[in-house]
N, CA, C and O of each residue as an XYZ file, in Angstrom:
688
protein
N      27.464   -201.595     68.114
C      26.500   -201.316     67.033
C      26.497   -199.832     66.741
O      26.723   -199.003     67.623
N      26.232   -199.509     65.462
C      26.090   -198.142     64.998
C      24.624   -197.806     64.802
O      23.766   -198.670     64.617
N      24.384   -196.499     64.853
C      22.997   -196.054     64.613
C      22.984   -195.086     63.429
O      23.744   -194.120     63.366
N      22.090   -195.393     62.505
C      21.864   -194.484     61.356
C      20.458   -193.925     61.543
O      19.469   -194.655     61.584
N      20.412   -192.572     61.657
C      19.085   -191.896     61.849
C      18.946   -190.875     60.707
O      19.773   -189.984     60.513
N      17.848   -191.066     59.972
C      17.581   -190.151     58.830
C      18.769   -190.074     57.905
O      19.110   -188.996     57.418
N      19.403   -191.202     57.656
C      20.515   -191.284     56.709
C      21.864   -190.825     57.192
O      22.839   -190.791     56.441
N      21.904   -190.464     58.493
C      23.197   -189.957     59.067
C      23.668   -190.959     60.131
O      22.840   -191.501     60.863
N      24.962   -191.212     60.232
C      25.521   -191.966     61.307
C      25.566   -191.036     62.547
O      26.204   -189.984     62.515
N      24.894   -191.434     63.612
C      24.843   -190.602     64.819
C      25.144   -191.398     66.046
O      25.169   -192.629     66.023
N      25.374   -190.690     67.115
C      25.558   -191.330     68.420
C      24.230   -191.751     68.941
O      23.264   -190.994     68.842
N      24.134   -192.964     69.510
C      22.920   -193.425     70.067
C      22.868   -193.028     71.571
O      23.629   -193.542     72.391
N      21.977   -192.129     71.883
C      21.864   -191.676     73.275
C      21.025   -192.548     74.154
O      21.000   -192.370     75.372
N      20.331   -193.495     73.555
C      19.453   -194.411     74.265
C      20.239   -195.648     74.749
O      21.131   -196.162     74.074
N      19.849   -196.094     75.967
C      20.370   -197.361     76.507
C      19.241   -198.323     76.558
O      18.190   -198.012     77.118
N      19.420   -199.515     75.978
C      18.399   -200.572     76.104
C      18.590   -201.222     77.446
O      19.688   -201.660     77.787
N      17.510   -201.286     78.215
C      17.596   -201.740     79.564
C      16.812   -203.051     79.766
O      15.641   -203.132     79.394
N      17.428   -204.032     80.329
C      16.755   -205.337     80.604
C      15.722   -205.087     81.767
O      15.865   -204.183     82.590
N      14.724   -205.926     81.758
C      13.632   -205.775     82.712
C      14.097   -205.740     84.170
O      13.522   -205.033     84.998
N      15.127   -206.501     84.466
C      15.591   -206.574     85.847
C      16.597   -205.509     86.252
O      16.954   -205.391     87.425
N      17.062   -204.717     85.251
C      18.071   -203.705     85.518
C      17.458   -202.324     85.897
O      16.348   -201.979     85.491
N      18.211   -201.587     86.663
C      17.757   -200.242     87.016
C      17.800   -199.321     85.796
O      18.622   -199.512     84.900
N      16.921   -198.330     85.762
C      16.926   -197.389     84.651
C      18.048   -196.390     84.786
O      18.334   -195.912     85.884
N      18.692   -196.070     83.667
C      19.758   -195.025     83.781
C      19.052   -193.657     83.888
O      17.833   -193.578     83.737
N      19.798   -192.613     84.142
C      19.190   -191.309     84.269
C      18.794   -190.731     82.944
O      17.847   -189.951     82.841
N      19.543   -191.130     81.912
C      19.270   -190.614     80.558
C      18.210   -191.387     79.802
O      17.439   -192.138     80.399
N      18.165   -191.203     78.462
C      17.232   -191.899     77.606
C      17.402   -193.409     77.691
O      18.513   -193.939     77.727
N      16.229   -194.092     77.720
C      16.252   -195.541     77.865
C      15.180   -196.200     76.975
O      14.134   -195.607     76.711
N      15.458   -197.432     76.520
C      14.499   -198.226     75.853
C      14.213   -199.443     76.713
O      15.119   -200.151     77.151
N      12.902   -199.670     76.945
C      12.485   -200.783     77.801
C      11.587   -201.749     76.987
O      11.114   -201.417     75.900
N      11.387   -202.879     77.522
C      10.515   -203.908     76.887
C       9.048   -203.507     76.988
O       8.691   -202.692     77.838
N       8.214   -204.054     76.154
C       6.794   -203.850     76.255
C       6.244   -204.254     77.577
O       5.391   -203.554     78.121
N       6.709   -205.400     78.146
C       6.269   -205.832     79.445
C       6.592   -204.823     80.534
O       5.764   -204.564     81.406
N       7.783   -204.256     80.491
C       8.174   -203.293     81.483
C       7.346   -201.988     81.306
O       6.923   -201.381     82.290
N       7.134   -201.588     80.088
C       6.314   -200.426     79.821
C       4.909   -200.583     80.413
O       4.391   -199.683     81.074
N       4.312   -201.740     80.161
C       2.972   -201.985     80.673
C       2.925   -202.001     82.207
O       1.963   -201.538     82.820
N       3.987   -202.545     82.808
C       4.000   -202.636     84.295
C       4.338   -201.308     84.966
O       3.870   -201.035     86.071
N       5.132   -200.496     84.319
C       5.658   -199.246     84.950
C       5.319   -197.989     84.175
O       6.052   -197.004     84.265
N       4.254   -197.990     83.430
C       3.891   -196.919     82.511
C       3.921   -195.539     83.181
O       4.573   -194.628     82.670
N       3.235   -195.370     84.300
C       3.176   -194.055     84.971
C       4.555   -193.608     85.456
O       4.895   -192.430     85.339
N       5.329   -194.505     85.984
C       6.662   -194.147     86.503
C       7.535   -193.724     85.296
O       8.306   -192.770     85.406
N       7.424   -194.409     84.172
C       8.218   -194.107     83.034
C       7.812   -192.767     82.415
O       8.663   -192.014     81.941
N       6.508   -192.476     82.422
C       6.039   -191.208     81.949
C       6.620   -190.048     82.782
O       7.002   -189.008     82.245
N       6.673   -190.257     84.078
C       7.094   -189.220     85.003
C       8.573   -188.906     84.952
O       9.001   -187.875     85.470
N       9.387   -189.796     84.320
C      10.803   -189.548     84.196
C      11.088   -188.297     83.443
O      10.303   -187.891     82.586
N      12.190   -187.678     83.739
C      12.558   -186.461     83.003
C      13.640   -186.808     81.974
O      14.679   -186.154     81.882
N      13.351   -187.867     81.201
C      14.271   -188.330     80.159
C      13.434   -189.040     79.085
O      12.380   -189.607     79.371
N      13.935   -188.991     77.835
C      13.196   -189.662     76.761
C      13.130   -191.189     77.058
O      14.009   -191.778     77.686
N      11.996   -191.790     76.544
C      11.763   -193.217     76.823
C      11.394   -193.888     75.467
O      10.719   -193.297     74.625
N      11.842   -195.079     75.308
C      11.504   -195.900     74.170
C      10.943   -197.239     74.590
O      11.140   -197.673     75.726
N      10.252   -197.892     73.689
C       9.714   -199.206     73.952
C      10.188   -200.134     72.846
O      10.076   -199.796     71.668
N      10.713   -201.293     73.204
C      11.179   -202.254     72.234
C      10.123   -203.362     72.123
O       9.720   -203.968     73.116
N       9.683   -203.606     70.853
C       8.713   -204.680     70.620
C       9.433   -205.856     69.994
O      10.167   -205.694     69.019
N       9.232   -207.010     70.535
C       9.758   -208.237     69.946
C       8.989   -208.549     68.652
O       7.938   -207.956     68.407
N       9.488   -209.452     67.840
C       8.883   -209.667     66.548
C       7.413   -210.130     66.598
O       6.655   -209.888     65.659
N       7.030   -210.770     67.656
C       5.631   -211.182     67.770
C       4.732   -210.260     68.512
O       3.580   -210.605     68.772
N       5.218   -209.075     68.871
C       4.454   -208.087     69.629
C       3.996   -206.979     68.727
O       4.805   -206.176     68.260
N       2.731   -206.925     68.479
C       2.161   -205.839     67.624
C       2.185   -204.530     68.362
O       2.216   -204.526     69.592
N       2.170   -203.398     67.647
C       2.181   -202.076     68.301
C       0.877   -201.674     68.922
O       0.852   -200.662     69.621
N      -0.242   -202.402     68.720
C      -1.518   -201.963     69.225
C      -1.529   -201.761     70.754
O      -2.209   -200.841     71.207
N      -0.836   -202.542     71.562
C      -0.868   -202.310     73.019
C      -0.279   -200.905     73.432
O      -0.591   -200.412     74.516
N       0.517   -200.308     72.617
C       1.125   -199.010     72.973
C       0.469   -197.899     72.153
O       0.888   -196.748     72.274
N      -0.504   -198.176     71.353
C      -1.110   -197.176     70.425
C      -1.579   -195.956     71.168
O      -1.382   -194.836     70.695
N      -2.196   -196.136     72.319
C      -2.745   -195.022     73.091
C      -1.682   -194.244     73.792
O      -1.931   -193.125     74.242
N      -0.493   -194.803     73.902
C       0.616   -194.186     74.649
C       1.641   -193.509     73.740
O       2.604   -192.930     74.242
N       1.468   -193.563     72.455
C       2.538   -193.124     71.543
C       2.968   -191.651     71.746
O       4.102   -191.294     71.429
N       2.085   -190.816     72.262
C       2.470   -189.452     72.540
C       3.539   -189.336     73.626
O       4.220   -188.316     73.732
N       3.677   -190.381     74.423
C       4.624   -190.412     75.534
C       5.898   -191.196     75.200
O       6.802   -191.282     76.031
N       5.975   -191.747     74.034
C       7.083   -192.634     73.628
C       7.888   -191.975     72.543
O       7.371   -191.626     71.481
N       9.206   -191.802     72.835
C      10.102   -191.171     71.892
C      10.614   -192.064     70.790
O      10.837   -191.618     69.665
N      10.801   -193.341     71.124
C      11.324   -194.344     70.201
C      10.561   -195.613     70.315
O      10.284   -196.067     71.425
N      10.203   -196.216     69.193
C       9.683   -197.565     69.139
C      10.706   -198.382     68.400
O      10.910   -198.177     67.203
N      11.348   -199.294     69.069
C      12.342   -200.142     68.471
C      11.687   -201.498     68.119
O      11.148   -202.192     68.981
N      11.756   -201.842     66.827
C      11.154   -203.064     66.352
C      12.230   -204.061     65.995
O      13.151   -203.758     65.237
N      12.105   -205.262     66.554
C      13.134   -206.279     66.437
C      12.979   -207.100     65.177
O      11.888   -207.519     64.788
N      14.131   -207.309     64.559
C      14.282   -208.290     63.458
C      15.161   -209.408     64.003
O      16.386   -209.293     63.981
N      14.536   -210.525     64.509
C      15.310   -211.570     65.115
C      16.163   -212.384     64.117
O      17.286   -212.776     64.430
N      15.622   -212.627     62.932
C      16.277   -213.288     61.845
C      15.877   -212.637     60.551
O      14.871   -211.929     60.541
N      16.573   -212.816     59.475
C      16.273   -212.160     58.196
C      14.960   -212.655     57.598
O      14.362   -211.954     56.782
N      14.500   -213.835     57.980
C      13.247   -214.402     57.428
C      11.998   -213.801     58.097
O      10.884   -213.972     57.602
N      12.190   -213.102     59.216
C      11.037   -212.617     59.946
C      10.812   -211.120     59.652
O      11.522   -210.258     60.168
N       9.817   -210.842     58.819
C       9.574   -209.469     58.400
C       8.376   -208.773     59.012
O       7.896   -207.780     58.465
N       7.875   -209.281     60.155
C       6.729   -208.671     60.806
C       6.966   -207.244     61.129
O       6.029   -206.447     61.105
N       8.225   -206.867     61.444
C       8.534   -205.442     61.873
C       8.298   -204.523     60.690
O       8.029   -203.345     60.927
N       8.373   -204.944     59.461
C       8.018   -204.053     58.335
C       6.556   -203.617     58.437
O       6.234   -202.437     58.299
N       5.684   -204.590     58.680
C       4.281   -204.294     58.821
C       4.008   -203.438     60.062
O       3.165   -202.543     60.014
N       4.709   -203.701     61.171
C       4.522   -202.893     62.353
C       4.934   -201.447     62.135
O       4.269   -200.531     62.619
N       6.021   -201.237     61.415
C       6.479   -199.854     61.131
C       5.399   -199.120     60.302
O       5.073   -197.961     60.560
N       4.871   -199.824     59.318
C       3.776   -199.150     58.517
C       2.569   -198.867     59.376
O       1.953   -197.809     59.248
N       2.213   -199.809     60.264
C       1.052   -199.536     61.132
C       1.346   -198.326     62.012
O       0.482   -197.462     62.158
N       2.525   -198.236     62.597
C       2.834   -197.111     63.421
C       2.717   -195.778     62.684
O       2.178   -194.809     63.220
N       3.211   -195.739     61.489
C       3.178   -194.512     60.683
C       1.780   -194.224     60.065
O       1.287   -193.098     60.135
N       1.183   -195.217     59.489
C      -0.046   -194.933     58.735
C      -1.305   -195.068     59.582
O      -2.189   -194.219     59.470
N      -1.429   -196.056     60.394
C      -2.684   -196.239     61.180
C      -2.641   -195.390     62.444
O      -3.629   -194.740     62.786
N      -1.492   -195.388     63.151
C      -1.401   -194.695     64.413
C      -0.834   -193.299     64.312
O      -0.809   -192.585     65.314
N      -0.382   -192.880     63.155
C       0.174   -191.544     62.951
C       1.360   -191.243     63.822
O       1.547   -190.081     64.182
N       2.168   -192.197     64.182
C       3.308   -191.992     65.054
C       4.389   -191.143     64.361
O       4.832   -191.471     63.261
N       4.793   -190.083     64.999
C       5.755   -189.177     64.452
C       7.145   -189.338     65.081
O       8.107   -188.734     64.606
N       7.260   -190.134     66.128
C       8.545   -190.363     66.792
C       9.440   -191.278     65.969
O       9.130   -191.618     64.827
N      10.526   -191.657     66.559
C      11.496   -192.490     65.875
C      11.073   -193.932     65.852
O      10.726   -194.501     66.887
N      11.099   -194.526     64.685
C      10.826   -195.996     64.552
C      12.222   -196.594     64.136
O      12.782   -196.287     63.084
N      12.719   -197.455     65.040
C      14.106   -197.977     64.951
C      14.044   -199.434     64.683
O      13.303   -200.161     65.345
N      14.842   -199.906     63.678
C      15.061   -201.281     63.395
C      16.240   -201.781     64.227
O      17.316   -201.186     64.186
N      16.051   -202.868     64.984
C      17.131   -203.434     65.785
C      17.199   -204.922     65.492
O      16.275   -205.523     64.945
N      18.346   -205.497     65.884
C      18.468   -206.960     65.706
C      19.230   -207.278     64.403
O      20.266   -206.679     64.113
N      18.706   -208.206     63.653
C      19.329   -208.681     62.406
C      18.976   -207.771     61.260
O      18.203   -208.135     60.373
N      19.573   -206.530     61.282
C      19.334   -205.558     60.242
C      20.398   -205.671     59.154
O      21.563   -205.335     59.363
N      19.975   -206.146     58.004
C      20.866   -206.483     56.933
C      20.935   -205.344     55.880
O      19.946   -204.667     55.600
N      22.146   -205.170     55.316
C      22.327   -204.094     54.410
C      21.441   -204.119     53.153
O      21.104   -203.053     52.638
N      21.062   -205.275     52.654
C      20.211   -205.338     51.473
C      18.777   -204.992     51.842
O      17.940   -204.909     50.943
N      18.450   -204.789     53.094
C      17.088   -204.413     53.500
C      16.967   -202.939     53.877
O      15.862   -202.469     54.148
N      18.077   -202.196     53.901
C      18.037   -200.778     54.346
C      16.926   -199.988     53.616
O      16.099   -199.348     54.264
N      16.909   -200.033     52.302
C      16.012   -199.175     51.564
C      14.552   -199.596     51.864
O      13.683   -198.732     51.983
N      14.285   -200.870     51.984
C      12.944   -201.346     52.251
C      12.468   -200.931     53.627
O      11.303   -200.589     53.832
N      13.429   -200.973     54.589
C      13.092   -200.523     55.917
C      12.649   -199.046     55.925
O      11.652   -198.685     56.550
N      13.410   -198.217     55.224
C      13.122   -196.824     55.130
C      11.787   -196.605     54.490
O      11.000   -195.791     54.973
N      11.506   -197.295     53.430
C      10.246   -197.176     52.736
C       9.094   -197.556     53.580
O       8.003   -197.026     53.373
N       9.257   -198.474     54.558
C       8.166   -198.904     55.420
C       7.955   -197.998     56.609
O       6.987   -198.200     57.342
N       8.768   -197.050     56.836
C       8.594   -196.103     57.957
C       9.676   -196.031     59.010
O       9.591   -195.244     59.953
N      10.698   -196.859     58.844
C      11.797   -196.735     59.784
C      12.626   -195.502     59.472
O      12.923   -195.217     58.312
N      13.001   -194.767     60.529
C      13.852   -193.610     60.303
C      15.188   -193.767     61.021
O      16.056   -192.897     60.952
N      15.334   -194.920     61.725
C      16.603   -195.217     62.405
C      16.886   -196.751     62.307
O      15.990   -197.583     62.446
N      18.151   -197.062     62.067
C      18.541   -198.452     61.975
C      19.765   -198.695     62.815
O      20.767   -197.987     62.706
N      19.676   -199.693     63.647
C      20.849   -200.136     64.434
C      21.570   -201.157     63.601
O      21.059   -202.252     63.369
N      22.817   -200.790     63.123
C      23.507   -201.641     62.193
C      24.817   -202.148     62.774
O      25.322   -201.625     63.768
N      25.352   -203.175     62.135
C      26.623   -203.783     62.550
C      27.765   -202.785     62.410
O      27.708   -201.887     61.571
N      28.791   -202.938     63.221
C      29.925   -202.019     63.266
C      30.679   -201.959     61.932
O      31.399   -200.992     61.686
N      30.525   -203.002     61.038
C      31.259   -202.939     59.775
C      30.508   -202.151     58.704
O      31.006   -202.043     57.583
N      29.365   -201.611     58.990
C      28.635   -200.811     58.022
C      29.262   -199.370     57.988
O      29.413   -198.708     59.015
N      29.600   -198.953     56.799
C      30.224   -197.641     56.642
C      29.266   -196.719     55.891
O      28.286   -197.197     55.319
N      29.515   -195.452     55.879
C      28.663   -194.527     55.061
C      28.604   -194.913     53.608
O      27.571   -194.720     52.968
N      29.691   -195.460     53.054
C      29.686   -195.907     51.646
C      28.771   -197.091     51.434
O      28.047   -197.150     50.440
N      28.796   -198.020     52.343
C      27.933   -199.201     52.250
C      26.476   -198.760     52.373
O      25.607   -199.262     51.660
N      26.210   -197.810     53.289
C      24.846   -197.296     53.464
C      24.373   -196.628     52.138
O      23.278   -196.928     51.662
N      25.167   -195.758     51.564
C      24.773   -195.064     50.381
C      24.563   -196.011     49.182
O      23.626   -195.836     48.402
N      25.425   -196.987     49.052
C      25.299   -197.971     47.992
C      24.004   -198.738     48.068
O      23.339   -198.949     47.053
N      23.636   -199.161     49.273
C      22.439   -199.975     49.407
C      21.159   -199.187     49.394
O      20.161   -199.662     48.853
N      21.143   -197.985     49.976
C      19.926   -197.148     49.988
C      19.624   -196.615     48.558
O      18.460   -196.415     48.211
N      20.629   -196.396     47.767
C      20.421   -195.862     46.422
C      20.321   -196.936     45.394
O      20.439   -196.599     44.215
N      20.121   -198.162     45.688
C      20.143   -199.273     44.734
C      18.872   -199.314     43.882
O      18.903   -199.897     42.798
N      17.782   -198.735     44.312
C      16.553   -198.723     43.523
C      15.990   -197.333     43.449
O      15.988   -196.600     44.438
N      15.505   -196.960     42.268
C      14.926   -195.626     42.088
C      13.425   -195.664     41.781
O      12.704   -194.676     41.922
N      12.984   -196.882     41.344
C      11.542   -197.036     41.020
C      10.994   -198.209     41.841
O      11.697   -199.174     42.142
N       9.690   -198.081     42.192
C       9.077   -199.097     43.048
C       7.743   -199.458     42.514
O       7.015   -198.612     41.995
N       7.396   -200.773     42.642
C       6.104   -201.255     42.241
C       5.047   -201.114     43.355
O       3.870   -200.885     43.079
N       5.485   -201.254     44.601
C       4.535   -201.222     45.715
C       4.496   -199.807     46.375
O       5.522   -199.144     46.526
N       3.276   -199.387     46.755
C       3.213   -198.182     47.582
C       3.702   -198.478     48.965
O       3.587   -199.610     49.435
N       4.251   -197.477     49.635
C       4.764   -197.661     50.983
C       4.606   -196.397     51.791
O       4.098   -195.390     51.298
N       5.044   -196.450     53.039
C       4.851   -195.342     53.953
C       5.644   -194.112     53.538
O       5.353   -193.009     53.999
N       6.662   -194.286     52.659
C       7.455   -193.153     52.291
C       6.745   -192.240     51.248
O       7.221   -191.135     50.986
N       5.655   -192.675     50.675
C       4.903   -191.886     49.764
C       5.467   -191.718     48.359
O       4.959   -190.923     47.568
N       6.538   -192.484     48.050
C       7.169   -192.375     46.756
C       6.211   -192.886     45.662
O       5.429   -193.812     45.876
N       6.301   -192.270     44.524
C       5.436   -192.631     43.379
C       5.767   -194.052     42.905
O       6.938   -194.422     42.823
N       4.765   -194.823     42.601
C       4.996   -196.185     42.122
C       5.161   -196.182     40.613
O       4.840   -195.183     39.971
N       5.646   -197.256     40.031
C       5.802   -197.373     38.591
C       4.417   -197.192     37.938
O       4.315   -196.487     36.934
N       3.376   -197.792     38.466
C       2.056   -197.695     37.819
C       1.554   -196.260     37.798
O       1.040   -195.811     36.773
N       1.684   -195.545     38.874
C       1.245   -194.131     38.922
C       2.092   -193.267     37.962
O       1.565   -192.354     37.327
N       3.404   -193.556     37.859
C       4.242   -192.857     36.966
C       3.836   -193.088     35.532
O       3.811   -192.151     34.735
N       3.510   -194.351     35.182
C       3.027   -194.726     33.837
C       1.733   -193.978     33.541
O       1.575   -193.411     32.460
N       0.810   -193.974     34.494
C      -0.463   -193.290     34.249
C      -0.261   -191.787     34.024
O      -0.887   -191.186     33.151
N       0.599   -191.214     34.807
C       0.843   -189.794     34.720
C       1.462   -189.474     33.346
O       1.065   -188.510     32.691
N       2.406   -190.265     32.932
C       3.064   -190.040     31.614
C       2.087   -190.270     30.468
O       2.144   -189.567     29.459
N       1.182   -191.254     30.609
C       0.194   -191.515     29.555
C      -0.822   -190.382     29.471
O      -1.255   -190.005     28.382
N      -1.193   -189.851     30.610
C      -2.060   -188.711     30.611
C      -1.420   -187.475     29.927
O      -2.066   -186.772     29.151
N      -0.184   -187.248     30.232
C       0.554   -186.128     29.568
C       0.594   -186.329     28.070
O       0.374   -185.396     27.297
N       0.875   -187.554     27.669
C       0.978   -187.826     26.264
C      -0.347   -187.601     25.549
O      -0.361   -187.055     24.446
N      -1.452   -188.005     26.145
C      -2.775   -187.833     25.578
C      -3.114   -186.330     25.505
O      -3.681   -185.857     24.520
N      -2.746   -185.579     26.593
C      -3.012   -184.121     26.599
C      -2.175   -183.449     25.503
O      -2.658   -182.540     24.829
N      -0.982   -183.870     25.331
C      -0.112   -183.261     24.316
C      -0.627   -183.598     22.919
O      -0.567   -182.760     22.019
N      -1.145   -184.845     22.726
C      -1.647   -185.213     21.438
C      -2.905   -184.494     21.071
O      -3.136   -184.245     19.888
N      -3.726   -184.149     22.016
C      -4.957   -183.441     21.677
C      -4.807   -181.904     21.715
O      -5.760   -181.195     21.395
N      -3.637   -181.384     22.097
C      -3.415   -179.928     22.114
C      -3.088   -179.363     20.800
O      -2.880   -178.155     20.683
């Protein structure tokens, strides 16, 4: 798998660790269950730590711990399951999480831009994804109807702004 972080293909320094496996010395991503069972030990490590949430696991159980978590990996088990979009927005907007929010699992190219808009800043993608495919899919839309975590102006607010300018120009 490849990792795209903030629009750049980068090396993934994190190792996803199964609950029964020993932790590596470097950066690691553990399950929510392991985080809850070993929280203090994981805090004490001298390496970055991440928590992976399955599609049915909301981020509220780790909300108080987000200052200690470097990566929150949200799983997309199948393309029909979009709960991770909502969880990414919750992490960014409700909990004010500033760390990395990573999409893992069934991350499809036609969803890249929507994932970014919802608050993901890292995507674990298939090996066949190239920088050209990334650029093509992320740049496919320039206007949006829905507000999102990225703060981009919506079509409605753009229309209102343009109408206000037109009225101001007409009365000047």
